[in-house]
Coordinates of C-alpha atoms and ligand atoms in Angstrom, one line a residue:
M1013 CA 10.2 30.2 5.2
A1014 CA 13.4 29.1 3.4
L1015 CA 13.4 25.7 1.7
T1016 CA 16.3 23.5 2.4
G1017 CA 15.7 20.7 -0.1
E1018 CA 16.0 18.0 2.6
L1019 CA 14.2 14.8 3.0
F1020 CA 12.2 14.0 6.2
I1021 CA 13.1 10.7 7.8
A1022 CA 11.2 10.0 11.0
S1023 CA 10.1 13.7 11.1
K1024 CA 13.8 14.9 11.0
R1025 CA 15.4 16.7 8.1
V1026 CA 18.0 14.7 6.2
R1027 CA 20.3 16.0 3.5
R1028 CA 21.9 13.8 0.8
D1029 CA 24.9 15.1 -0.9
G1030 CA 24.7 13.1 -4.1
P1031 CA 23.0 14.4 -7.3
G1032 CA 19.8 16.4 -6.5
F1033 CA 17.0 17.7 -8.6
Q1034 CA 15.2 21.1 -8.9
A1035 CA 11.6 21.9 -9.4
V1036 CA 10.7 24.0 -12.5
A1037 CA 8.2 26.8 -12.8
A1038 CA 5.3 25.2 -14.6
S1039 CA 4.6 28.2 -16.7
T1040 CA 8.1 29.0 -17.9
G1041 CA 10.2 25.9 -17.3
T1042 CA 12.7 27.9 -15.3
P1043 CA 14.4 25.9 -12.6
L1044 CA 13.4 26.9 -9.1
E1045 CA 15.7 27.0 -6.0
P1046 CA 16.8 25.0 -4.1
S1047 CA 18.2 21.7 -5.2
F1048 CA 16.4 18.8 -3.5
S1049 CA 18.1 15.7 -2.1
M1050 CA 17.3 12.4 -3.7
A1051 CA 16.8 9.5 -1.4
V1052 CA 19.1 6.5 -1.4
R1053 CA 18.4 3.0 -0.4
E1054 CA 19.3 3.6 3.2
D1055 CA 16.6 6.3 3.4
V1056 CA 13.9 3.9 2.4
E1057 CA 15.3 1.5 5.0
A1058 CA 15.4 4.1 7.7
A1059 CA 11.9 5.4 7.0
A1060 CA 10.4 1.9 7.0
A1061 CA 12.3 0.9 10.2
A1062 CA 11.1 4.1 11.9
A1063 CA 7.5 3.6 10.8
E1064 CA 7.6 0.1 12.0
A1065 CA 9.0 1.2 15.4
A1066 CA 6.4 3.9 15.7
F1067 CA 3.4 1.7 14.7
P1068 CA 2.6 -0.1 18.0
V1069 CA 2.9 3.2 19.9
Y1070 CA 1.0 5.3 17.5
A1071 CA -1.7 2.7 16.8
N1072 CA -2.5 2.4 20.5
L1073 CA -2.6 6.0 21.4
P1074 CA -6.0 7.2 22.8
R1075 CA -8.1 8.4 19.8
E1076 CA -8.1 11.9 21.3
K1077 CA -4.3 12.2 21.0
R1078 CA -4.4 11.2 17.3
A1079 CA -7.2 13.7 16.8
A1080 CA -5.2 16.4 18.4
F1081 CA -2.2 15.5 16.2
L1082 CA -4.4 15.8 13.0
E1083 CA -5.7 19.2 14.2
A1084 CA -2.1 20.3 14.9
I1085 CA -1.1 19.4 11.3
A1086 CA -4.1 21.4 10.0
D1087 CA -3.2 24.4 12.1
E1088 CA 0.4 24.3 10.9
I1089 CA -0.8 24.1 7.3
D1090 CA -3.1 27.0 7.7
A1091 CA -0.3 29.0 9.3
L1092 CA 1.8 28.5 6.2
G1093 CA -0.7 30.6 4.4
E1094 CA 0.4 32.4 1.3
T1095 CA 4.0 30.9 1.5
L1096 CA 2.5 27.6 0.7
T1097 CA 0.0 28.8 -1.9
E1098 CA 2.7 30.8 -3.8
R1099 CA 5.1 27.9 -4.0
A1100 CA 2.4 25.5 -5.1
M1101 CA 1.4 28.1 -7.8
Q1102 CA 4.9 28.3 -9.1
E1103 CA 5.4 24.5 -9.2
S1104 CA 2.0 23.5 -10.5
G1105 CA 0.9 26.5 -12.6
L1106 CA -2.5 26.2 -10.9
P1107 CA -4.2 29.5 -10.1
H1108 CA -4.2 31.3 -6.8
A1109 CA -7.9 30.8 -6.0
R1110 CA -7.8 27.1 -6.8
L1111 CA -4.8 26.6 -4.5
T1112 CA -6.2 28.7 -1.7
G1113 CA -9.3 26.5 -1.8
E1114 CA -7.2 23.4 -1.9
R1115 CA -5.2 24.5 1.1
G1116 CA -8.5 25.0 3.0
R1117 CA -9.7 21.6 1.8
T1118 CA -6.5 20.0 3.0
S1119 CA -6.6 21.3 6.6
G1120 CA -10.4 20.8 6.6
Q1121 CA -10.1 17.2 5.8
L1122 CA -7.6 16.7 8.5
R1123 CA -10.0 18.2 11.0
L1124 CA -12.8 16.1 9.6
F1125 CA -10.8 13.0 10.4
A1126 CA -10.1 14.3 13.9
R1127 CA -13.9 14.4 14.3
E1128 CA -14.1 10.9 12.9
L1129 CA -11.7 9.7 15.5
R1130 CA -13.7 11.3 18.3
L1131 CA -17.0 9.8 17.1
G1132 CA -15.4 6.3 17.1
E1133 CA -18.0 4.9 14.8
Y1134 CA -15.2 3.7 12.4
L1135 CA -14.2 1.2 15.0
R1136 CA -17.4 -0.8 14.3
A1137 CA -17.3 -2.0 17.8
R1138 CA -19.6 -5.1 18.3
I1139 CA -20.2 -7.2 21.3
D1140 CA -21.9 -10.6 21.3
H1141 CA -22.1 -11.7 24.9
A1142 CA -21.6 -15.4 25.8
I1143 CA -24.5 -17.7 26.4
P1144 CA -22.8 -20.4 28.5
D1145 CA -25.9 -22.6 28.7
R1146 CA -26.8 -22.5 25.1
Q1147 CA -27.8 -25.9 23.7
P1148 CA -26.4 -27.9 22.1
A1149 CA -23.1 -26.0 22.6
P1150 CA -22.3 -22.9 24.6
K1151 CA -21.9 -19.6 22.7
P1152 CA -18.6 -17.9 23.3
D1153 CA -18.1 -14.2 24.1
L1154 CA -17.1 -12.4 20.9
R1155 CA -16.1 -8.7 20.5
L1156 CA -14.9 -7.0 17.4
R1157 CA -13.2 -3.8 16.5
M1158 CA -11.2 -2.4 13.6
I1159 CA -7.4 -2.0 14.0
P1160 CA -4.9 -0.2 11.8
L1161 CA -2.9 -2.2 9.2
G1162 CA 0.6 -0.8 9.8
P1163 CA 2.9 1.6 7.9
V1164 CA 1.3 3.0 4.7
V1165 CA 3.1 4.4 1.7
V1166 CA 1.4 7.4 0.0
F1167 CA 2.3 8.6 -3.5
G1168 CA 1.7 12.3 -3.8
A1169 CA -0.4 13.3 -6.8
S1170 CA 0.8 15.8 -9.3
N1171 CA -2.6 17.4 -10.0
F1172 CA -3.6 18.2 -6.4
P1173 CA -0.3 19.3 -4.8
L1174 CA -2.0 19.9 -1.5
A1175 CA -5.3 17.9 -1.1
F1176 CA -3.9 14.7 -2.7
S1177 CA -0.3 15.0 -1.8
V1178 CA 1.9 15.0 1.4
A1179 CA -0.9 15.8 3.9
G1180 CA -3.8 15.0 1.5
G1181 CA -6.7 12.6 1.9
D1182 CA -4.6 9.4 1.8
T1183 CA -2.2 10.6 4.5
A1184 CA -5.1 12.1 6.6
S1185 CA -7.1 8.8 6.5
A1186 CA -4.1 6.6 7.2
L1187 CA -2.9 8.7 10.1
A1188 CA -6.4 8.8 11.5
A1189 CA -6.6 5.0 11.2
G1190 CA -3.4 4.7 13.3
C1191 CA -1.0 4.0 10.5
P1192 CA 2.4 5.7 10.2
V1193 CA 2.8 7.3 6.7
I1194 CA 5.8 7.4 4.4
V1195 CA 5.2 9.8 1.5
K1196 CA 6.8 9.3 -1.8
G1197 CA 6.9 13.0 -2.9
H1198 CA 5.9 13.9 -6.5
S1199 CA 8.9 15.4 -8.3
A1200 CA 6.7 18.1 -9.8
H1201 CA 6.2 20.0 -6.5
P1202 CA 9.1 19.2 -4.1
G1203 CA 9.0 22.7 -2.5
T1204 CA 5.3 22.4 -1.7
S1205 CA 5.9 19.0 -0.3
E1206 CA 8.8 20.2 1.9
L1207 CA 6.6 23.0 3.3
V1208 CA 3.8 20.6 4.2
A1209 CA 6.3 18.0 5.5
G1210 CA 7.7 20.7 7.8
A1211 CA 4.1 21.4 9.1
I1212 CA 3.6 17.7 9.9
A1213 CA 7.0 17.5 11.6
R1214 CA 6.2 20.5 13.8
A1215 CA 2.9 18.9 14.7
V1216 CA 4.7 15.6 15.5
E1217 CA 6.9 17.6 17.9
K1218 CA 4.2 19.7 19.5
T1219 CA 1.9 16.8 20.2
G1220 CA 4.5 14.3 21.2
M1221 CA 4.0 11.8 18.5
P1222 CA 6.5 9.0 17.8
A1223 CA 8.9 10.5 15.2
G1224 CA 8.6 7.5 12.8
V1225 CA 4.9 8.3 12.2
F1226 CA 5.9 10.4 9.2
S1227 CA 8.6 10.5 6.5
L1228 CA 8.9 12.2 3.1
I1229 CA 11.1 10.7 0.5
N1230 CA 11.9 12.1 -2.9
G1231 CA 13.6 10.2 -5.7
A1232 CA 13.9 10.1 -9.5
G1233 CA 12.4 7.4 -11.6
N1234 CA 10.5 4.4 -10.1
E1235 CA 13.2 3.1 -7.8
V1236 CA 12.4 4.7 -4.5
G1237 CA 8.6 4.1 -5.0
S1238 CA 9.2 0.5 -5.9
A1239 CA 11.5 -0.1 -3.0
L1240 CA 8.9 1.4 -0.6
V1241 CA 6.1 -0.8 -2.0
S1242 CA 8.3 -3.9 -1.8
D1243 CA 9.4 -3.3 1.8
P1244 CA 8.0 -6.0 4.1
R1245 CA 7.2 -3.5 6.8
V1246 CA 4.8 -1.6 4.5
K1247 CA 1.2 -2.8 4.8
A1248 CA -0.8 -0.7 2.3
V1249 CA -0.3 1.9 -0.5
G1250 CA -2.3 5.0 -1.5
F1251 CA -1.7 6.3 -5.0
T1252 CA -3.2 8.9 -7.4
G1253 CA -1.7 9.1 -10.9
S1254 CA -1.5 7.3 -14.2
R1255 CA -3.0 4.0 -15.0
G1256 CA 0.4 2.7 -16.0
G1257 CA 1.9 3.7 -12.6
G1258 CA -1.0 2.5 -10.6
T1259 CA -1.2 -0.9 -12.3
A1260 CA 2.6 -1.4 -12.0
L1261 CA 2.3 -0.8 -8.2
M1262 CA -0.6 -3.2 -8.0
K1263 CA 1.4 -5.9 -9.7
L1264 CA 4.4 -5.2 -7.5
A1265 CA 2.3 -5.3 -4.3
A1266 CA 0.6 -8.5 -5.4
S1267 CA 3.9 -10.2 -6.2
R1268 CA 5.5 -9.6 -2.8
P1269 CA 5.9 -12.7 -0.6
V1270 CA 3.2 -11.1 1.6
P1271 CA 0.9 -9.2 -0.8
I1272 CA -0.6 -5.9 0.4
P1273 CA -3.5 -3.7 -0.8
V1274 CA -2.9 -0.8 -3.2
Y1275 CA -5.5 1.9 -3.3
A1276 CA -4.8 3.5 -6.6
E1277 CA -6.9 6.1 -8.2
M1278 CA -6.1 6.1 -11.9
S1279 CA -8.1 6.9 -15.0
S1280 CA -11.7 7.9 -15.4
I1281 CA -13.6 9.7 -18.2
N1282 CA -16.7 10.3 -16.2
P1283 CA -19.6 9.9 -18.6
V1284 CA -22.3 12.5 -18.7
F1285 CA -25.8 11.6 -20.0
L1286 CA -27.9 14.4 -21.5
L1287 CA -31.4 13.0 -21.3
P1288 CA -33.8 14.3 -24.1
H1289 CA -36.1 16.5 -22.1
A1290 CA -33.4 18.2 -20.1
L1291 CA -31.4 18.7 -23.3
E1292 CA -34.5 20.2 -25.1
A1293 CA -35.1 22.5 -22.1
R1294 CA -31.6 23.9 -21.6
A1295 CA -29.3 22.9 -24.4
E1296 CA -27.3 26.1 -24.5
A1297 CA -26.8 26.4 -20.8
L1298 CA -25.7 22.8 -20.6
G1299 CA -23.2 23.4 -23.4
K1300 CA -21.6 26.3 -21.6
A1301 CA -21.6 24.6 -18.2
Y1302 CA -20.0 21.5 -19.7
I1303 CA -17.1 23.4 -21.1
A1304 CA -16.6 25.3 -17.8
S1305 CA -16.3 21.9 -16.0
L1306 CA -14.1 20.5 -18.7
T1307 CA -11.6 23.3 -18.8
M1308 CA -11.3 24.0 -15.0
G1309 CA -7.7 23.6 -13.9
A1310 CA -6.7 22.9 -17.6
G1311 CA -8.8 19.7 -17.3
Q1312 CA -6.4 18.1 -15.0
F1313 CA -9.0 16.4 -12.8
C1314 CA -9.7 12.7 -12.7
T1315 CA -13.3 13.8 -12.4
N1316 CA -13.2 15.7 -15.7
P1317 CA -16.2 15.1 -18.0
G1318 CA -14.3 13.3 -20.8
L1319 CA -17.3 11.7 -22.4
V1320 CA -20.8 13.0 -23.1
L1321 CA -23.6 10.8 -24.4
A1322 CA -26.9 11.9 -25.9
L1323 CA -29.5 11.0 -28.5
E1324 CA -29.4 12.7 -31.9
S1325 CA -31.8 15.6 -32.0
P1326 CA -31.9 19.3 -32.9
A1327 CA -31.4 20.1 -29.2
L1328 CA -28.2 18.2 -29.3
D1329 CA -27.1 20.4 -32.2
R1330 CA -27.9 23.4 -30.1
F1331 CA -25.9 22.0 -27.2
L1332 CA -22.9 21.3 -29.5
A1333 CA -23.1 24.8 -31.0
A1334 CA -23.0 26.4 -27.5
A1335 CA -20.2 24.0 -26.4
T1336 CA -18.2 24.7 -29.5
E1337 CA -18.5 28.5 -29.0
A1338 CA -17.5 28.2 -25.4
V1339 CA -14.4 26.0 -26.2
S1340 CA -13.3 28.4 -28.9
G1341 CA -13.1 31.2 -26.3
V1342 CA -11.1 29.3 -23.7
A1343 CA -7.6 30.5 -23.2
A1344 CA -4.8 27.9 -23.2
Q1345 CA -3.8 27.0 -19.7
T1346 CA -0.5 26.0 -18.1
M1347 CA -0.3 22.3 -17.6
L1348 CA 1.3 20.7 -14.5
T1349 CA 4.4 19.3 -16.1
P1350 CA 6.0 19.0 -19.6
G1351 CA 5.3 15.2 -19.4
I1352 CA 1.6 15.7 -18.7
L1353 CA 1.4 18.3 -21.5
K1354 CA 3.1 15.9 -23.9
A1355 CA 0.8 13.1 -22.9
Y1356 CA -2.2 15.4 -23.4
E1357 CA -1.0 16.5 -26.8
N1358 CA -0.4 13.0 -27.9
G1359 CA -3.9 12.0 -26.8
V1360 CA -5.5 14.8 -28.7
A1361 CA -3.4 14.0 -31.8
R1362 CA -4.5 10.3 -31.5
W1363 CA -8.1 11.4 -31.5
A1364 CA -7.6 13.9 -34.3
S1365 CA -6.2 11.2 -36.6
A1366 CA -8.7 8.5 -35.6
P1367 CA -11.3 7.6 -38.2
G1368 CA -14.8 8.4 -37.0
L1369 CA -13.7 11.2 -34.7
T1370 CA -14.2 14.9 -35.7
R1371 CA -12.6 17.7 -33.9
V1372 CA -15.3 20.3 -33.7
A1373 CA -13.6 22.9 -31.6
Q1374 CA -10.3 24.0 -30.1
G1375 CA -9.4 26.4 -27.4
Q1376 CA -7.1 29.3 -28.0
E1377 CA -3.4 28.9 -28.7
G1378 CA -1.0 29.8 -25.8
A1379 CA 2.5 29.6 -24.5
A1380 CA 4.6 26.4 -24.9
S1381 CA 3.7 25.2 -21.4
C1382 CA 0.0 25.5 -22.1
G1383 CA -2.6 22.9 -23.2
R1384 CA -5.4 23.9 -25.6
A1385 CA -8.9 22.6 -24.9
A1386 CA -10.4 20.3 -27.6
L1387 CA -13.9 19.0 -28.3
F1388 CA -14.5 15.9 -30.5
T1389 CA -17.6 14.1 -31.6
M1390 CA -18.3 10.7 -33.0
T1391 CA -21.4 8.5 -33.6
G1392 CA -22.5 5.8 -31.3
A1393 CA -22.0 3.3 -34.1
D1394 CA -18.4 4.3 -34.6
F1395 CA -17.7 4.2 -30.9
I1396 CA -19.1 0.6 -30.7
A1397 CA -16.9 -0.3 -33.6
D1398 CA -13.8 1.0 -31.8
P1399 CA -14.3 1.7 -28.1
S1400 CA -10.6 2.3 -27.5
H1401 CA -11.4 6.1 -27.7
A1402 CA -12.8 5.7 -24.2
E1403 CA -9.2 5.8 -22.9
E1404 CA -8.6 8.8 -20.7
V1405 CA -7.0 11.8 -22.3
F1406 CA -5.8 13.7 -19.2
G1407 CA -6.5 17.4 -19.8
A1408 CA -9.2 19.5 -21.3
A1409 CA -10.3 17.3 -24.1
S1410 CA -13.7 15.6 -24.3
L1411 CA -15.7 13.4 -26.7
L1412 CA -19.4 13.8 -27.5
V1413 CA -20.9 10.5 -28.6
R1414 CA -24.1 11.0 -30.7
C1415 CA -26.4 8.0 -30.4
A1416 CA -29.1 7.1 -32.9
S1417 CA -31.3 5.4 -30.2
L1418 CA -31.4 4.6 -26.5
D1419 CA -30.4 1.0 -27.4
E1420 CA -27.3 2.3 -29.1
L1421 CA -26.5 4.5 -26.1
L1422 CA -26.9 1.5 -23.8
A1423 CA -24.6 -0.5 -26.1
V1424 CA -22.0 2.3 -25.8
V1425 CA -22.3 2.3 -22.0
S1426 CA -21.8 -1.5 -21.9
L1427 CA -18.4 -1.0 -23.4
L1428 CA -17.2 1.5 -20.8
E1429 CA -14.7 0.6 -18.1
G1430 CA -15.2 1.5 -14.4
Q1431 CA -15.6 5.2 -13.6
L1432 CA -15.3 7.5 -10.6
T1433 CA -18.5 9.3 -11.6
A1434 CA -21.5 9.1 -13.9
T1435 CA -23.8 12.2 -14.4
L1436 CA -27.4 12.4 -15.5
H1437 CA -28.9 15.7 -16.8
L1438 CA -32.6 15.1 -16.5
D1439 CA -36.0 16.7 -16.1
D1440 CA -39.0 15.0 -14.5
V1441 CA -40.2 13.6 -17.8
D1442 CA -36.8 11.9 -18.2
T1443 CA -37.3 9.9 -15.0
E1444 CA -38.3 6.7 -16.8
T1445 CA -35.1 6.7 -19.0
A1446 CA -33.0 7.6 -16.0
A1447 CA -34.5 4.7 -14.0
R1448 CA -33.4 2.4 -16.8
L1449 CA -29.9 3.7 -16.7
L1450 CA -29.5 3.9 -12.9
P1451 CA -28.8 0.2 -12.2
I1452 CA -26.3 0.2 -15.1
L1453 CA -24.6 3.3 -13.7
E1454 CA -24.5 1.9 -10.2
R1455 CA -22.4 -1.0 -11.6
L1456 CA -20.2 1.4 -13.5
A1457 CA -19.3 4.2 -11.2
G1458 CA -18.7 5.2 -7.6
R1459 CA -20.7 8.5 -7.6
I1460 CA -23.9 9.2 -9.6
L1461 CA -24.8 12.9 -10.0
A1462 CA -28.0 14.5 -11.2
N1463 CA -28.0 17.9 -12.9
G1464 CA -24.4 18.9 -11.9
W1465 CA -20.9 18.4 -13.2
P1466 CA -18.4 15.8 -11.8
T1467 CA -15.5 18.1 -11.1
G1468 CA -15.2 19.3 -7.5
V1469 CA -15.4 16.6 -4.9
E1470 CA -17.1 17.5 -1.6
V1471 CA -15.3 16.1 1.4
T1472 CA -18.0 14.7 3.6
D1473 CA -19.2 11.5 5.3
A1474 CA -21.4 10.4 2.4
Q1475 CA -18.8 11.0 -0.3
V1476 CA -17.5 8.2 -2.6
H1477 CA -14.4 9.1 -4.6
G1478 CA -13.7 5.7 -6.0
G1479 CA -15.1 3.2 -8.5
P1480 CA -14.5 0.0 -10.3
F1481 CA -11.2 -0.6 -12.1
P1482 CA -9.5 1.2 -13.7
S1483 CA -10.9 4.3 -12.0
T1484 CA -9.5 2.8 -8.9
A1485 CA -7.7 -0.4 -8.0
D1486 CA -10.4 -1.4 -5.6
G1487 CA -14.0 -0.2 -6.1
R1488 CA -14.9 -1.2 -2.5
S1489 CA -13.5 2.0 -1.1
T1490 CA -13.2 5.8 -1.4
S1491 CA -10.2 8.1 -1.2
V1492 CA -12.2 11.1 -0.2
G1493 CA -14.6 11.5 2.7
T1494 CA -14.5 9.9 6.1
L1495 CA -15.1 6.3 4.8
A1496 CA -11.6 6.5 3.4
I1497 CA -10.3 5.5 6.8
D1498 CA -11.6 1.9 6.1
R1499 CA -8.9 1.3 3.6
F1500 CA -6.3 1.2 6.3
L1501 CA -8.1 -0.9 8.9
R1502 CA -8.9 -4.5 9.4
P1503 CA -11.2 -6.3 11.8
V1504 CA -10.1 -8.3 14.8
A1505 CA -12.4 -10.5 16.9
Y1506 CA -11.6 -11.2 20.6
Q1507 CA -13.1 -14.4 21.8
D1508 CA -13.5 -14.9 25.6
L1509 CA -10.8 -12.5 26.5
P1510 CA -10.7 -11.3 30.1
A1511 CA -11.9 -7.7 30.5
A1512 CA -8.5 -6.5 31.6
L1513 CA -7.1 -7.5 28.1
L1514 CA -9.9 -5.9 26.1
P1515 CA -9.5 -2.5 24.4
A1516 CA -11.5 0.2 26.3
E1517 CA -14.1 0.4 23.5
L1518 CA -15.0 -3.3 23.9
R1519 CA -15.4 -3.5 27.7
D1520 CA -18.8 -3.7 29.2
G1521 CA -20.2 -0.3 30.5
D1522 CA -20.3 3.0 28.7
A1523 CA -17.5 3.1 26.1
G1524 CA -18.4 6.5 24.5
V1525 CA -18.5 5.0 21.0
P1526 CA -21.4 3.6 19.0
R1527 CA -21.6 -0.2 19.3
R1528 CA -23.8 -3.1 18.4
I1529 CA -24.4 -5.1 21.5
D1530 CA -26.2 -8.5 21.2
G1531 CA -27.6 -7.4 17.9
K1532 CA -28.8 -3.9 19.0
P1533 CA -27.3 -0.6 18.0
T1534 CA -26.4 1.6 21.0
L1535 CA -25.8 5.4 21.1
Ligands
LIG431 N1 -6.6 10.2 -13.2 C1 -5.9 10.9 -12.4 O1 -6.3 11.3 -11.3 C2 -4.5 11.3 -12.8 C3 -3.9 10.9 -13.9 N2 -2.7 11.2 -14.2 C4 -2.1 10.6 -15.4 O2 -0.7 10.4 -15.2 C5 0.1 11.0 -16.1 C6 1.5 11.3 -15.5 O3 1.3 12.1 -14.4 P1 2.0 11.8 -13.0 O4 1.3 12.6 -12.0 O5 3.4 12.0 -13.1 O6 1.6 10.3 -12.7 P2 2.6 9.0 -12.6 O7 1.6 7.8 -12.4 O8 3.5 8.9 -13.8 O9 3.4 9.2 -11.3 C7 2.8 9.3 -10.0 C8 3.8 8.9 -8.9 O10 4.0 7.5 -9.0 C9 5.4 7.1 -9.2 N3 5.4 6.0 -10.1 C10 4.8 5.9 -11.3 N4 5.0 4.7 -11.9 C11 5.7 4.0 -11.0 C12 6.3 2.7 -11.0 N5 6.1 1.9 -12.1 N6 7.0 2.3 -10.0 C13 7.2 3.1 -8.9 N7 6.7 4.3 -8.9 C14 6.0 4.8 -9.9 C15 6.0 8.4 -9.8 O11 7.4 8.4 -9.4 C16 5.2 9.5 -9.1 O12 5.7 9.7 -7.8 C17 -0.7 12.1 -16.6 O13 -0.4 12.5 -17.9 C18 -2.1 11.6 -16.6 O14 -2.4 10.8 -17.7 C19 -2.0 12.1 -13.4 C20 -2.5 12.6 -12.2 C21 -3.9 12.3 -11.8
LIG432 O1 -12.3 16.9 -8.2 C1 -11.7 16.7 -7.1 O2 -11.9 17.5 -6.2 C2 -10.8 15.6 -7.0 C3 -10.3 15.1 -8.2 C4 -9.3 14.1 -8.1 O3 -9.2 13.3 -7.2 C5 -8.2 14.1 -9.1 O4 -8.3 14.8 -10.1 O5 -7.2 13.3 -8.9

């Protein structure tokens, strides 16, 4: 399937003849064909106008039609097969197996949202019948359901060119909610983006969706993204990327005449707690598993275990010895972009020159495009003196904090910012310590794991991939799993409306969706 380098405005290919840009092969830096069009102001305008025009039609389609559209996108993505995987490999430097899995995850989550639409539970339909003779005043008839917000802008993420990009979780959940989507493509993988955008455009055509339901816009710098977030027709933003980028967009969205929500997933160091008995029982195995999680995908996961906390003990020395040995054997890995590699190397250099931090191990050297894994340690007391080292170093670098006591460990935890995950390694005998930590971790993170590693996010109903700031902009939501749909919905109550004006799900009789009627759950 030949790439054309065009944008997609209202599901149609559009070429811009001005200066373009090329992707580069992540592993060699060699430019890849073709040249990609860069959007101009009119493209932002056209995409926003088309999304606004599509919104009332798309939002009010029967749920079954939107479900069929999501499934058609999934089928088109699956049909791209190796063409998609190979281009994503070239552009991202990520390995074949990872991208094959990510392709399946991408189509899988679209199908999961189709199921969510059919279930209808997300509508939170509620009916409180009127009581006209209630004293001292009659009770009105009230009915509630969730409705979509309006056009959504999604920023494709560099580190998941499929599952968090053009047809990734943000797009799938926004489309499921009934919101048209304008994607700001990531310049690191424009070919991958074009292939997926083509799949969405074909699904739009095949299922008869309004064309403005989808656009893909590329652009250099921040101009196009800022223009999209500032457009009054845009009603919400999904973003995965840097803390600087995410907070800039939050500020921009908050300073609009009509502010809008930004669901930004930004930085997280995902603390891992090695509780004493678990550490004693399996120090070496934990050390090895830690490094496997840390170095997966060159450490370019926001769920990467960037901080490990444990109490000083001989078992901790054994853990560290095993982790050190494992890191030393890790081959350098291609990083996503030269910018991300540079940011990683700067982060590692900052740690290496910081007083109190010791680099205990490095991975093997590699090509110029590759990042080397790195393992650092420091004491709890030094961390408390300078907690700035808790800032995310995006890549395969991690910090082990050796604490003198549980109180010191708790003092370290109290200095941490919001996290996507917190992990406990524990045995039965550690339960009391874990129980002390648990309420603290609930306040700290969106997902709490026991005896596992935080990388790899299962896409399910009960998933939370979110957490307090700065792991995300709004810890009340998740960007993975079916609850992600909530970000793009708002409740509307209908008081005393005649049945003919009510949406089907709120009329009396069997509506085929779970509802709460006069305080009682149905279905
Ligand atoms: N924690 C995480 O999940 C991730 C963190 N990162 C961090 O971000 C760094 C840079 O990676 P990128 O993927 O390029 O992220 P980025 O945040 O620099 O860019 C992501 C997207 O947002 C846009 N953008 C960024 N700042 C903007 C602004 N002020 N106004 C308008 N648009 C803006 C960019 O054009 C791009 O499309 C990495 O080195 C890493 O530190 C990157 C990916 C994931
Ligand atoms: O670990 C995963 O599957 C998702 C991680 C993620 O969201 C990210 O790295 O941006």
